[in-house]
Coordinates of C-alpha atoms in Angstrom, one line a residue:
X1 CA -15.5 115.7 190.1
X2 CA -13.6 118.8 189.7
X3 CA -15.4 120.1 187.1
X4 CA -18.7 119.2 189.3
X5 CA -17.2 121.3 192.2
X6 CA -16.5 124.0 189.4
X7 CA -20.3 123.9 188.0
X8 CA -21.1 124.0 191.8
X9 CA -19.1 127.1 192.6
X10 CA -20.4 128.8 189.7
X11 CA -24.2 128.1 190.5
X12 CA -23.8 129.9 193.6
X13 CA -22.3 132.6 192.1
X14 CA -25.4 132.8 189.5
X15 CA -27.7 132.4 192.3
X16 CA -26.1 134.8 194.2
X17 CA -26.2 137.5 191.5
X18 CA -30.1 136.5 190.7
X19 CA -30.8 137.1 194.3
X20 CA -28.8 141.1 194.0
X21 CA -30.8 141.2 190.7
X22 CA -34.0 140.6 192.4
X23 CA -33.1 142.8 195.1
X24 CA -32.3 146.0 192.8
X25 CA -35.0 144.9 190.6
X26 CA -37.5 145.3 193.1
X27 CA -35.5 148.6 194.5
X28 CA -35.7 150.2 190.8
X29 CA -39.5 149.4 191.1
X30 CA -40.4 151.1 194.3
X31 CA -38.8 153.7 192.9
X32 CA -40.3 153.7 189.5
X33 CA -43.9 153.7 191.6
X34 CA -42.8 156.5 193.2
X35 CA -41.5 158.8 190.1
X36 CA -45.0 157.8 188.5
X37 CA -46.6 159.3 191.7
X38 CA -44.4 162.7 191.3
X39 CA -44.8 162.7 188.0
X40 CA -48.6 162.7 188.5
X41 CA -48.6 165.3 191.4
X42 CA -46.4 167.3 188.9
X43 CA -48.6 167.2 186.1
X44 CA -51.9 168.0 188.0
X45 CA -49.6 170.9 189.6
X46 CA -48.7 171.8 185.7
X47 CA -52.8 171.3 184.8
X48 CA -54.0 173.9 187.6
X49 CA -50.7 176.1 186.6
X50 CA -52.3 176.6 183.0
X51 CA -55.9 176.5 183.7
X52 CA -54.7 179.5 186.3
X53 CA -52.7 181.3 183.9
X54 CA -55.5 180.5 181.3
X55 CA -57.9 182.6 183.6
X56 CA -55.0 185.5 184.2
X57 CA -55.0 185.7 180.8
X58 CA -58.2 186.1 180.1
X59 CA -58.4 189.0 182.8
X60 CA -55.8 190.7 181.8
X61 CA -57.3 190.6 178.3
X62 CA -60.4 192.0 179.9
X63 CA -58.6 194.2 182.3
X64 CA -57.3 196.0 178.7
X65 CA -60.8 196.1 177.3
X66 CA -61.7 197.7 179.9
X67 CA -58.8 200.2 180.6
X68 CA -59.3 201.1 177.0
X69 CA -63.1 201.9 177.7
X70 CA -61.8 203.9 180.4
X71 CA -60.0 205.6 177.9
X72 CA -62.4 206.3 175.6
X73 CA -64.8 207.4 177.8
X74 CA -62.1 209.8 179.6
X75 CA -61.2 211.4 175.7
X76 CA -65.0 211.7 175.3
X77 CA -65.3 213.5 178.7
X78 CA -62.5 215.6 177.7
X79 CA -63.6 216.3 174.0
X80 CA -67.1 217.6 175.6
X81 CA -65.1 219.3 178.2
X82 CA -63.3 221.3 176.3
X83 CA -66.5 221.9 174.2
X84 CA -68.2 223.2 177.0
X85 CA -65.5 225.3 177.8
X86 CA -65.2 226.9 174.9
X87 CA -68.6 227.7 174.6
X88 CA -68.5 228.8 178.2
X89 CA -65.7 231.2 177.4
X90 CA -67.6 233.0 174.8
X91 CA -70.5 233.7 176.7
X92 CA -68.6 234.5 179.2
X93 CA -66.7 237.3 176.8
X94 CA -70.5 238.0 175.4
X95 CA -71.3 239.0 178.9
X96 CA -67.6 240.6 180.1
X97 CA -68.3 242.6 177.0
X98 CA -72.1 243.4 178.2
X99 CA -72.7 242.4 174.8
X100 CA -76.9 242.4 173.6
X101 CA -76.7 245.8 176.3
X102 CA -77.6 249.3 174.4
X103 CA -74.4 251.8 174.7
X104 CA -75.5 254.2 177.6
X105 CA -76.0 250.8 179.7
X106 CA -73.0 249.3 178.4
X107 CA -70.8 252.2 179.2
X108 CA -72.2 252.7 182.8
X109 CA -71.7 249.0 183.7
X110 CA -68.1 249.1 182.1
X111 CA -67.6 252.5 184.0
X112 CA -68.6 250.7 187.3
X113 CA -65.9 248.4 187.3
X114 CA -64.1 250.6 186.6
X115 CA -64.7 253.1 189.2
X116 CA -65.7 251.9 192.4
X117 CA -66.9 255.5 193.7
X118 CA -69.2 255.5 190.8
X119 CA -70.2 251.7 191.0
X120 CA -71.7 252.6 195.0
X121 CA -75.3 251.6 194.9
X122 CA -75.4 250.3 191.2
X123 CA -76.8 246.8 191.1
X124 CA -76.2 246.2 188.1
X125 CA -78.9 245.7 185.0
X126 CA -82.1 243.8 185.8
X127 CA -80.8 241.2 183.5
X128 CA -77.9 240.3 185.7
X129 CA -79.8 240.1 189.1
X130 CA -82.2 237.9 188.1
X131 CA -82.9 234.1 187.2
X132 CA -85.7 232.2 185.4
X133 CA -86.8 229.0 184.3
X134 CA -85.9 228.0 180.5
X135 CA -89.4 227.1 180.2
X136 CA -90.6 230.6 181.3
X137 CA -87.8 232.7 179.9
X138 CA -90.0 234.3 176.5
X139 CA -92.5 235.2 178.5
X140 CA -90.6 236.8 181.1
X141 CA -88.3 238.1 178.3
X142 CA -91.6 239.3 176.5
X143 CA -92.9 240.8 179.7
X144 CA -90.0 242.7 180.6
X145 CA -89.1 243.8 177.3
X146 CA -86.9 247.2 177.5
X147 CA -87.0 247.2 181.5
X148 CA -84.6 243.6 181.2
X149 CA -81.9 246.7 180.5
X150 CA -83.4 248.4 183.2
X151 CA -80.1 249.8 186.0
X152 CA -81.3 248.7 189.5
X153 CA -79.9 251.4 192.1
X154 CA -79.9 252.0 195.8
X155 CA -82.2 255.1 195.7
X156 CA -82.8 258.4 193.6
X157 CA -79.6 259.9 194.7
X158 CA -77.2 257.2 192.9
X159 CA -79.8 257.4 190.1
X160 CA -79.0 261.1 189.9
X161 CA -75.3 260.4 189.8
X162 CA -75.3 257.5 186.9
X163 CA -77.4 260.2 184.8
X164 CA -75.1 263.4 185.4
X165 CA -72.3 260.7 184.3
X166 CA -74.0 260.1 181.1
X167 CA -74.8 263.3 180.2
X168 CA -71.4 264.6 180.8
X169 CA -70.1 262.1 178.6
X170 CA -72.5 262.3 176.1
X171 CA -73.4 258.4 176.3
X172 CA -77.2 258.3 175.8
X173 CA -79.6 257.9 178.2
X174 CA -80.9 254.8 180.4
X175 CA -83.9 253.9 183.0
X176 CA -82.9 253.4 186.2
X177 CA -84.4 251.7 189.0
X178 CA -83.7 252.5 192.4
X179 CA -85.4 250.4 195.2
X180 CA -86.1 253.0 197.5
X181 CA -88.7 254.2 195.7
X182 CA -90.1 251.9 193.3
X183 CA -93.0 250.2 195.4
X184 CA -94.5 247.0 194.6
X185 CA -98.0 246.7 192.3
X186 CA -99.3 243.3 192.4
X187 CA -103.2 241.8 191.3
X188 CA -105.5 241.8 194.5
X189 CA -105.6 238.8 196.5
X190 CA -109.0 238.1 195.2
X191 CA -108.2 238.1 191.9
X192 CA -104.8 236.0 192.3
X193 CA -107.2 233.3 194.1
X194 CA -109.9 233.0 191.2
X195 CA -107.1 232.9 188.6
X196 CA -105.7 230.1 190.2
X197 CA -109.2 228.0 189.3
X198 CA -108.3 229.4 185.5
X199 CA -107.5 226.8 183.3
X200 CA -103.9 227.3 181.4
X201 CA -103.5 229.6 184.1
X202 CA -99.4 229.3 185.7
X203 CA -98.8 231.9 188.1
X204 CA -98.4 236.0 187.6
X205 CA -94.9 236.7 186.1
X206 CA -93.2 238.3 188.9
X207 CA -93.3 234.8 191.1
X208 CA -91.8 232.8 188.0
X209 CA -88.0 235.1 188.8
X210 CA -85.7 234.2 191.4
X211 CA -83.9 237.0 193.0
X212 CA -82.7 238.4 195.8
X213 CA -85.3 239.5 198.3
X214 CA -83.9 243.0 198.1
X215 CA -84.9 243.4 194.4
X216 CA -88.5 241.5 195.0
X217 CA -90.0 244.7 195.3
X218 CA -88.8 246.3 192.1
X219 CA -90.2 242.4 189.8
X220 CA -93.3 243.0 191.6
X221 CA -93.7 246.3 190.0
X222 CA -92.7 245.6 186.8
X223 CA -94.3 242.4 186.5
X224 CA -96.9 241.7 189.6
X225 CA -100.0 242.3 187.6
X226 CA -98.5 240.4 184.6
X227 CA -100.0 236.8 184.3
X228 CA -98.8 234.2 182.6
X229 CA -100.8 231.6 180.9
X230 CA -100.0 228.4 178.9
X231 CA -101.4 229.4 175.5
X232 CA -102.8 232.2 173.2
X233 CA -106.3 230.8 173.9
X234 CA -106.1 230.7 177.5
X235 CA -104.5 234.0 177.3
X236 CA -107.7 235.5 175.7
X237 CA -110.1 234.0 178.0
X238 CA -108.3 235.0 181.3
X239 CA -108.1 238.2 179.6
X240 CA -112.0 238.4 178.5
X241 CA -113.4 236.7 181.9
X242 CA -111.7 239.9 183.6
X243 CA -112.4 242.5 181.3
X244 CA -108.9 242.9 179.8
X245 CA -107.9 244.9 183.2
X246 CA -104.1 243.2 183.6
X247 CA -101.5 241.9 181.3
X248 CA -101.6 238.4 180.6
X249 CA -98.4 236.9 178.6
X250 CA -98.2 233.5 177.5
X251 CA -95.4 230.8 177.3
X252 CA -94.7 231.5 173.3
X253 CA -94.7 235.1 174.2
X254 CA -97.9 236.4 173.0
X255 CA -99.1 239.0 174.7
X256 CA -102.4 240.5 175.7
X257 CA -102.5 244.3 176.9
X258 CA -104.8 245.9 179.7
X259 CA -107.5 247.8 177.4
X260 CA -107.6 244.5 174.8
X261 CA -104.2 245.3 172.4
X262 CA -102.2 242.3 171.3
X263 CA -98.7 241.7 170.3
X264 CA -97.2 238.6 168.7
X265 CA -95.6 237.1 166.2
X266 CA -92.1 235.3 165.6
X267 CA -89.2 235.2 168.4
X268 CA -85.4 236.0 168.3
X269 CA -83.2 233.2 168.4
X270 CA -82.2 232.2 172.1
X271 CA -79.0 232.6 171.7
X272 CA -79.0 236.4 171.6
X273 CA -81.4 236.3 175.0
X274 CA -80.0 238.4 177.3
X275 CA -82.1 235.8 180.0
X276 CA -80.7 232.5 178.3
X277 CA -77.3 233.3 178.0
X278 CA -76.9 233.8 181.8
X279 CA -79.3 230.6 182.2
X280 CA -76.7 228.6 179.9
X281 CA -73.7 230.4 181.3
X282 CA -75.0 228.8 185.2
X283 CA -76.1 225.6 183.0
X284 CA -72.7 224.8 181.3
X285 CA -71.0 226.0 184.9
X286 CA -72.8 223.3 186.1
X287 CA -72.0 220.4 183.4
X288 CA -68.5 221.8 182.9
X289 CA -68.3 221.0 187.2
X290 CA -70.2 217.4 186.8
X291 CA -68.5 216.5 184.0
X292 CA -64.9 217.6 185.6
X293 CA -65.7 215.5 188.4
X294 CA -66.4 212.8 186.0
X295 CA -63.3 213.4 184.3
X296 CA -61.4 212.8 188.0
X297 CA -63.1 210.0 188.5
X298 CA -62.3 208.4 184.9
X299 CA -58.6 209.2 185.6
X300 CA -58.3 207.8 188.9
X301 CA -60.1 204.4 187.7
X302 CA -57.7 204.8 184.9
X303 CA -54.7 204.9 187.2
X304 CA -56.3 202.1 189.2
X305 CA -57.0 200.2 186.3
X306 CA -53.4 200.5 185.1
X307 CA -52.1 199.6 188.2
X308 CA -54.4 196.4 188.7
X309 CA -53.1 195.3 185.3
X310 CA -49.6 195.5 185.4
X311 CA -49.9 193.9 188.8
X312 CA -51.5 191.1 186.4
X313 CA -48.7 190.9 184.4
X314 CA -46.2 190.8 186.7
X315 CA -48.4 187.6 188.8
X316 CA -48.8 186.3 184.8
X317 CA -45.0 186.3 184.2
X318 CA -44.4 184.4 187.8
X319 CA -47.0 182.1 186.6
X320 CA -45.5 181.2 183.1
X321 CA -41.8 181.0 184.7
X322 CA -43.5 178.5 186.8
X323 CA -45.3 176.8 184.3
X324 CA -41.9 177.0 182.5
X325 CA -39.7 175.2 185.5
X326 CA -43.1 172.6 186.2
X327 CA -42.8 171.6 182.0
X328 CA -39.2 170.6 182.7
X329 CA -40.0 169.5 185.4
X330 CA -42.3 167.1 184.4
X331 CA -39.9 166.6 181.7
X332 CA -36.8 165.3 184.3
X333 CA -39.3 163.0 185.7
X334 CA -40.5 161.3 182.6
X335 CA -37.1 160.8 181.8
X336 CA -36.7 159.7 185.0
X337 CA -39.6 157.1 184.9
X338 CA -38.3 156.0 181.5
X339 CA -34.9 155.6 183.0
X340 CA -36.3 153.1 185.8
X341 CA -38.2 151.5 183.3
X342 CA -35.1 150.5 181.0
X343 CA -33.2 149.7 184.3
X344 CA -36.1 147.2 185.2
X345 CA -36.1 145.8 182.2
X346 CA -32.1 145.6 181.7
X347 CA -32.6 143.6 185.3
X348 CA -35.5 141.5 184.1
X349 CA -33.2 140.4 181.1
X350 CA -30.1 139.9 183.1
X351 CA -32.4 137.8 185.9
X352 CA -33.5 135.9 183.1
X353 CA -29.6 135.5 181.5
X354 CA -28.7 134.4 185.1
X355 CA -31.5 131.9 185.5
X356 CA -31.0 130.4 181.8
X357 CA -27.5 129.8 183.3
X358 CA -28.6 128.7 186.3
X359 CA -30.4 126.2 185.0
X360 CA -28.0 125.6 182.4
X361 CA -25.7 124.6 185.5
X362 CA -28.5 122.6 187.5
X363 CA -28.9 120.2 183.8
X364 CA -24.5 120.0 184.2
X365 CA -24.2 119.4 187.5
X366 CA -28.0 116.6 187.7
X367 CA -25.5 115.4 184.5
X368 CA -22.3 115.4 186.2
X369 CA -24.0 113.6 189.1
X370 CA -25.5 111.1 187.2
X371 CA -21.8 110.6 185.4
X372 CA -20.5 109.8 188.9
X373 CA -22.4 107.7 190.0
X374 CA -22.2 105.5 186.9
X375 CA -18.3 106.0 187.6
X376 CA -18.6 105.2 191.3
X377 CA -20.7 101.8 190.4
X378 CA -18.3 101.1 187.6
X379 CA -15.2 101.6 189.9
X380 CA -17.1 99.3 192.3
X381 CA -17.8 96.7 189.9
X382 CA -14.0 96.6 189.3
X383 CA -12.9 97.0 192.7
X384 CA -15.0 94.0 193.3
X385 CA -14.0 92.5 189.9
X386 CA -10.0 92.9 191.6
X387 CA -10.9 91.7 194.6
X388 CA -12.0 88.3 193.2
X389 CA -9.0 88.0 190.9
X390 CA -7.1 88.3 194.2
X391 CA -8.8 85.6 196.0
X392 CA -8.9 83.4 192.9
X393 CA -5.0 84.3 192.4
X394 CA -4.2 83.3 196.1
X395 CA -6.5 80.1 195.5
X396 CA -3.9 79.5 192.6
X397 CA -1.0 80.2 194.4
X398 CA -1.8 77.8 197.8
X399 CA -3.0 75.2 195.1
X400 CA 0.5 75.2 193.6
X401 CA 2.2 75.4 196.6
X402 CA 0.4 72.5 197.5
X403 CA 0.7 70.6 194.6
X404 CA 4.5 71.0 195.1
X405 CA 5.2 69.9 198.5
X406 CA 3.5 66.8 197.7
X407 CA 5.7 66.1 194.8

């Protein structure tokens, strides 16, 4: 019976202990639910982490591709730069040096800037005053001839002046121009309008220049009754149709004369053209200014470029130290999730140790029952067994009694 209350005692114990098992079993399960739920959230977090620093990536890559376009480009723009430059600068010492200008001209330009009393009322050479269209330049060039060397003054009397200078300094001598009294000598109205109907006909030389209205006059006498035409054949039939009476020059730089002469032939290079090298000296002013501009513009995309990708770099290296601390992380939490795991299975094994044992105790203590109550109906087959000996005893002992007092 001891041993029963024993076996009892322990069973509660057992059942006790299955119950806490239970209980933390089911604990370590919520919980295990819920690392699987961060664990998820974290890698999803860690997924969009790497697909964004994927795409940073990727910019940046492109950001460089780009920067080193930029680059390129801007060394271009400078290597043509420069070029330009340094072909500007040698016109621009061709022309300082009045180079392509005969000596007398050269020395009364030069004396000019240098003496400002003697420089009062000289223009310059009819070269530097005046502009023209590249496609228009070897007929002007051919028009003008000599005269594009030709000293544009105020009037006679600084005229005078240049020429007493050059003949005291024994420089040569040179044609002079002075406004106030060369007049204008252009092709009558009439004319001008029938030309226009011409075909190849372009205009009459003088209104092919630009200038400034001041100098209009002299253009208009050196070149109003010069027309130009587009070719050697329409040339000759302007010229024919109106009996050879003015100049008629034409875009190669034929010409034909009033009275029926004709000049051509082969042309100088360009590049010794007094007319071109101040057209290319305003052109390459012009590209050396565009592409300066450009060259602004290329560096401050450069610096905005540069600036745009280290900003990248710096949000790229945040984004892979946080793809860093996510990895571990997600790392803790596995652990984590395997640790609940083992700690739910450790509980599953001990709730199944406890329950083996359990019912280990329930088969000892149905056997311990069973044992007593054999005992119990043995000991009250005995008692019973006692209690008849007794009676049958006493029965004995009154019979004897009896049998005595009768003897």
């Amino acid at each position: 019976k001891n041993e029963q209350e024993a076996f009892k005692a322990r069973q509660q114990k057992v059942e006790g202990e299955i119950r806490k098992t239970m209980l933390d079993r089911d604990k370590e399960s919520m919980q295990l639910e819920e690392a699987r739920n961060e664990l998820r959230r974290q890698k999803d977090n860690l997924t969009q982490k790497k697909e964004a620093a994927a795409k940073n990536e990727g910019e940046l890559q492109t950001g460089k591709k780009q920067l080193e376009t930029l680059r390129s480009d801007q060394n271009k723009c400078l290597a043509e730069l420069q070029a330009l430059k340094s072909r500007r600068k040698v016109l621009k010492d061709m022309e300082n040096s009045l180079e392509g200008y005969s000596h007398s001209v050269r020395s009364i330009l030069q004396a000019c800037r240098e003496n400002r009393q003697l420089g009062d009322g000289i223009h310059g050479a009819l070269a530097q005053l005046i502009h023209v269209r590249e496609r228009f330049e070897t007929a002007i060039e051919v028009a003008l001839g000599a005269a594009l060397q030709n000293i544009v003054v105020k009037d006679e009397y600084t005229a005078k002046n240049a020429i007493r200078y050059l003949k005291e300094n024994n420089l040569g001598r040179a044609t002079f121009l002075p406004i106030s009294s060369v007049k204008p000598r252009d092709l009558e109205q009439g004319i001008q309008k029938k030309l226009e109907a011409e075909p190849g006909y372009l205009g009459t030389a003088s209104g092919m220049i630009e200038c400034e209205p001041v100098f209009k006059g002299i253009l208009s006498n050196l070149l109003g009754r010069t027309a130009i035409a587009k070719t050697i054949d329409d040339g000759i039939a302007i010229s024919q149709k109106y009996g050879y009476s003015f100049r008629v020059v034409t875009l190669d730089g034929e010409v034909l004369n009033p009275g029926g002469s004709m000049t051509g032939g082969s042309q100088p290079s360009k590049s010794s053209s007094l007319l071109s090298r101040n057209r290319i000296l305003r052109e390459l002013d012009d590209k050396i200014e565009a592409l300066s501009s450009h060259q602004e513009q290329l560096e401050s995309e450069c610096v905005q470029q540069s600036k745009y990708l280290q900003e990248m770099e710096e949000n790229l290296r945040a984004l892979q130290k946080e793809l860093q601390d996510l990895e571990l992380t997600v790392l803790r939490e596995e652990h984590r999730v395997l640790g609940l795991q083992d700690n739910i299975k450790g509980f599953a094994a001990r709730q199944d140790m406890l329950q083996a044992e359990k019912n280990e105790l329930d088969s000892y203590i149905s056997s311990c029952k069973q044992e007593i109550q054999e005992a119990e109906k043995r000991l009250s087959s005995i008692e019973e067994n006692i209690a008849q000996l007794k009676v049958t005893i006493e029965e004995n002992q009154l019979k004897s009694k009896e049998e005595q007092a009768k003897r």
